[in-house]
Backbone as ProteinMPNN parsed JSONL, in Angstrom:
{"seq_chain_A": "REQVIDLKDISFINIAKNKKIMNMTLKAAVAEFERQYIDDVLEIYGGNRTIVAKKLGIHRNTLLGKTKGMNIK", "coords_chain_A": {"N_chain_A": [[120.258, 49.373, 97.807], [118.492, 48.557, 96.015], [115.67, 48.729, 93.739], [113.221, 48.278, 94.792], [111.472, 48.386, 97.852], [111.746, 46.008, 100.244], [110.087, 43.697, 102.489], [111.941, 42.931, 104.436], [113.427, 45.198, 104.647], [111.894, 46.98, 106.038], [111.116, 45.803, 108.368], [111.485, 46.576, 110.996], [109.696, 48.532, 111.499], [106.497, 48.952, 112.662], [103.938, 49.282, 111.043], [101.322, 48.425, 110.516], [99.934, 48.307, 112.92], [99.832, 50.885, 113.694], [97.818, 53.243, 114.709], [97.609, 55.94, 114.17], [98.48, 56.237, 111.51], [96.58, 54.692, 110.232], [94.346, 56.272, 110.184], [94.684, 58.221, 108.286], [94.916, 59.996, 105.136], [96.011, 58.429, 102.083], [98.179, 59.8, 100.953], [99.133, 61.32, 103.155], [99.761, 59.215, 104.88], [101.821, 57.927, 103.461], [103.738, 59.958, 103.52], [104.18, 60.076, 106.29], [105.144, 57.5, 106.728], [107.542, 57.683, 105.251], [108.891, 59.645, 106.753], [109.16, 58.311, 109.244], [110.657, 56.098, 108.424], [113.063, 57.23, 107.415], [113.931, 58.496, 109.778], [114.305, 56.246, 111.453], [116.322, 54.817, 110.034], [118.362, 56.686, 110.146], [118.832, 56.624, 112.893], [119.778, 53.99, 113.184], [122.219, 54.163, 111.839], [123.625, 55.955, 113.364], [123.095, 58.65, 112.86], [124.597, 59.396, 110.671], [124.505, 61.026, 107.861], [125.596, 60.791, 105.311], [126.147, 58.041, 104.95], [123.544, 57.065, 105.352], [122.142, 58.261, 103.223], [123.351, 56.922, 101.075], [122.539, 54.299, 101.667], [119.794, 54.604, 101.318], [119.695, 55.158, 98.684], [119.676, 57.718, 97.62], [120.702, 61.105, 96.876], [122.921, 62.858, 99.057], [122.271, 65.561, 99.523], [119.56, 65.545, 98.891], [118.576, 63.973, 100.956], [119.231, 65.666, 103.106], [117.547, 67.845, 102.554], [115.045, 66.588, 102.822], [115.091, 65.765, 105.541], [115.296, 68.238, 106.793], [112.884, 69.431, 105.996], [111.153, 67.719, 107.271], [111.637, 68.132, 109.873], [113.548, 66.516, 111.167], [116.153, 65.744, 113.232]], "CA_chain_A": [[120.368, 50.001, 96.501], [117.485, 47.964, 95.149], [114.602, 49.616, 93.301], [112.005, 47.934, 95.512], [111.614, 48.207, 99.295], [111.3, 44.672, 100.612], [109.649, 43.594, 103.871], [113.118, 42.879, 105.309], [113.924, 46.56, 104.785], [111.039, 47.755, 106.935], [110.605, 44.928, 109.414], [111.578, 47.207, 112.302], [108.621, 49.514, 111.606], [105.234, 48.24, 112.786], [102.953, 50.205, 110.493], [99.966, 47.868, 110.532], [99.292, 48.576, 114.21], [99.934, 52.312, 113.971], [96.48, 53.815, 114.539], [97.755, 57.265, 113.594], [98.542, 56.091, 110.06], [95.342, 54.083, 109.741], [93.318, 57.3, 110.085], [95.19, 59.257, 107.388], [94.803, 59.771, 103.703], [97.167, 57.685, 101.574], [99.291, 60.745, 100.788], [99.65, 61.62, 104.489], [100.353, 57.982, 105.417], [103.097, 57.728, 102.763], [104.657, 60.959, 104.077], [104.522, 59.659, 107.648], [106.021, 56.336, 106.588], [108.855, 58.165, 104.815], [109.508, 60.302, 107.9], [109.534, 57.273, 110.199], [111.697, 55.262, 107.825], [114.301, 58.001, 107.432], [114.323, 58.669, 111.18], [114.802, 54.954, 111.951], [117.587, 54.495, 109.383], [119.339, 57.6, 110.737], [119.167, 56.102, 114.218], [120.589, 52.778, 113.005], [123.575, 54.532, 111.409], [124.175, 56.976, 114.243], [122.89, 59.974, 112.321], [125.524, 59.667, 109.58], [123.654, 61.272, 106.697], [126.255, 60.31, 104.092], [125.883, 56.6, 104.875], [122.098, 56.858, 105.211], [121.767, 58.6, 101.843], [123.783, 55.804, 100.225], [121.648, 53.153, 101.938], [118.472, 54.891, 100.769], [119.809, 55.319, 97.242], [119.403, 59.1, 97.237], [121.832, 62.015, 97.067], [122.988, 63.396, 100.415], [121.514, 66.824, 99.563], [118.138, 65.189, 98.912], [118.298, 63.556, 102.342], [119.275, 66.859, 103.948], [116.313, 68.586, 102.308], [113.936, 65.848, 103.409], [115.159, 65.809, 107.003], [114.997, 69.606, 107.188], [111.458, 69.614, 105.808], [110.424, 66.845, 108.211], [112.128, 68.471, 111.226], [114.305, 65.403, 111.739], [117.49, 66.225, 113.624]], "C_chain_A": [[119.371, 49.401, 95.513], [116.409, 48.994, 94.8], [113.304, 49.4, 94.083], [112.327, 47.8, 97.001], [110.971, 46.882, 99.644], [110.876, 44.679, 102.078], [110.832, 43.572, 104.828], [113.693, 44.273, 105.55], [113.128, 47.376, 105.793], [110.524, 46.938, 108.119], [110.638, 45.563, 110.8], [110.503, 48.28, 112.5], [107.297, 48.756, 111.623], [104.095, 49.154, 112.345], [101.525, 49.698, 110.655], [99.221, 48.197, 111.819], [99.312, 50.058, 114.568], [98.596, 52.975, 113.664], [96.54, 55.191, 113.905], [97.74, 57.176, 112.065], [97.239, 55.555, 109.5], [94.238, 55.12, 109.532], [93.738, 58.457, 109.179], [94.812, 58.95, 105.947], [96.053, 59.001, 103.266], [98.382, 58.602, 101.462], [99.934, 61.066, 102.145], [100.325, 60.4, 105.102], [101.704, 57.703, 104.77], [104.127, 58.706, 103.309], [105.096, 60.574, 105.482], [105.436, 58.441, 107.624], [107.427, 56.78, 106.22], [109.597, 58.825, 105.982], [110.001, 59.272, 108.917], [110.703, 56.446, 109.679], [113.043, 55.976, 107.857], [114.812, 58.164, 108.857], [114.924, 57.379, 111.75], [116.154, 54.594, 111.344], [118.692, 55.418, 109.911], [119.785, 57.108, 112.118], [120.083, 54.881, 114.11], [122.029, 53.128, 112.67], [124.127, 55.731, 112.162], [124.077, 58.389, 113.694], [123.809, 60.345, 111.172], [124.751, 59.79, 108.272], [124.286, 60.805, 105.395], [125.973, 58.83, 103.891], [124.398, 56.349, 104.634], [121.644, 57.178, 103.791], [122.167, 57.481, 100.892], [122.871, 54.6, 100.42], [120.263, 53.352, 101.322], [118.495, 55.06, 99.254], [119.453, 56.711, 96.756], [120.658, 59.937, 97.478], [121.768, 62.59, 98.488], [122.191, 64.698, 100.533], [120.009, 66.59, 99.57], [117.73, 64.787, 100.325], [118.274, 64.763, 103.261], [118.009, 67.695, 103.787], [115.104, 67.922, 102.938], [113.929, 65.957, 104.928], [114.86, 67.214, 107.523], [113.489, 69.862, 107.104], [110.605, 68.816, 106.768], [110.79, 67.137, 109.664], [112.781, 67.284, 111.93], [115.705, 65.92, 112.024], [118.534, 65.181, 113.411]], "O_chain_A": [[119.408, 49.703, 94.32], [116.26, 50.005, 95.487], [112.401, 50.235, 94.041], [113.325, 47.182, 97.373], [109.792, 46.66, 99.37], [111.265, 45.573, 102.829], [110.748, 44.132, 105.92], [114.373, 44.5, 106.552], [113.635, 48.355, 106.341], [109.585, 47.356, 108.797], [109.901, 45.138, 111.689], [110.421, 48.873, 113.576], [107.006, 47.998, 110.697], [103.382, 49.723, 113.172], [100.615, 50.488, 110.908], [97.999, 48.348, 111.804], [98.851, 50.439, 115.644], [98.276, 53.238, 112.504], [95.625, 55.578, 113.178], [97.057, 57.96, 111.405], [96.837, 55.932, 108.399], [93.294, 54.872, 108.782], [93.2, 59.558, 109.296], [94.447, 57.83, 105.591], [97.036, 58.936, 104.004], [99.489, 58.216, 101.837], [101.16, 61.077, 102.257], [101.349, 60.531, 105.772], [102.638, 57.284, 105.454], [105.275, 58.325, 103.54], [106.267, 60.73, 105.828], [106.387, 58.354, 108.402], [108.401, 56.31, 106.808], [110.79, 58.591, 106.175], [111.133, 59.359, 109.393], [111.63, 56.134, 110.426], [114.047, 55.399, 108.276], [116.003, 57.989, 109.111], [115.937, 57.421, 112.449], [117.041, 54.118, 112.052], [119.828, 54.981, 110.101], [120.966, 57.171, 112.46], [121.05, 54.759, 114.861], [122.958, 52.478, 113.15], [124.996, 56.442, 111.657], [124.899, 59.24, 114.033], [123.808, 61.496, 110.734], [124.389, 58.789, 107.653], [123.566, 60.453, 104.46], [125.603, 58.406, 102.796], [124.034, 55.513, 103.806], [120.844, 56.439, 103.217], [121.401, 57.127, 99.996], [122.475, 53.954, 99.45], [119.636, 52.398, 100.862], [117.445, 55.102, 98.613], [118.987, 56.884, 95.629], [121.563, 59.52, 98.2], [120.686, 62.78, 99.042], [121.509, 64.915, 101.534], [119.264, 67.352, 100.187], [116.685, 65.201, 100.828], [117.389, 64.876, 104.109], [117.462, 68.196, 104.77], [114.245, 68.588, 103.515], [112.887, 66.212, 105.533], [114.24, 67.367, 108.576], [112.895, 70.435, 108.017], [109.466, 69.186, 107.052], [110.308, 66.467, 110.577], [112.593, 67.075, 113.129], [116.361, 66.472, 111.141], [119.71, 65.418, 113.687]]}, "name": "protein", "num_of_chains": 1, "seq": "REQVIDLKDISFINIAKNKKIMNMTLKAAVAEFERQYIDDVLEIYGGNRTIVAKKLGIHRNTLLGKTKGMNIK"}
């Protein structure tokens, strides 16, 4: 629920070595990071979107819209 994402929050994502992201514009890389982050957090919490939305500090409907737009199941 913090306003800042800390390294401990993303330690399970190895972005620095992701060649796909390294060859993107900043906007595309941020979008890919967001997709990966949401997908990973959903996996950690067994796909429970209510819990994940709370953990991410966003409304459940916002999460649903994001996952739909990102084709995350």
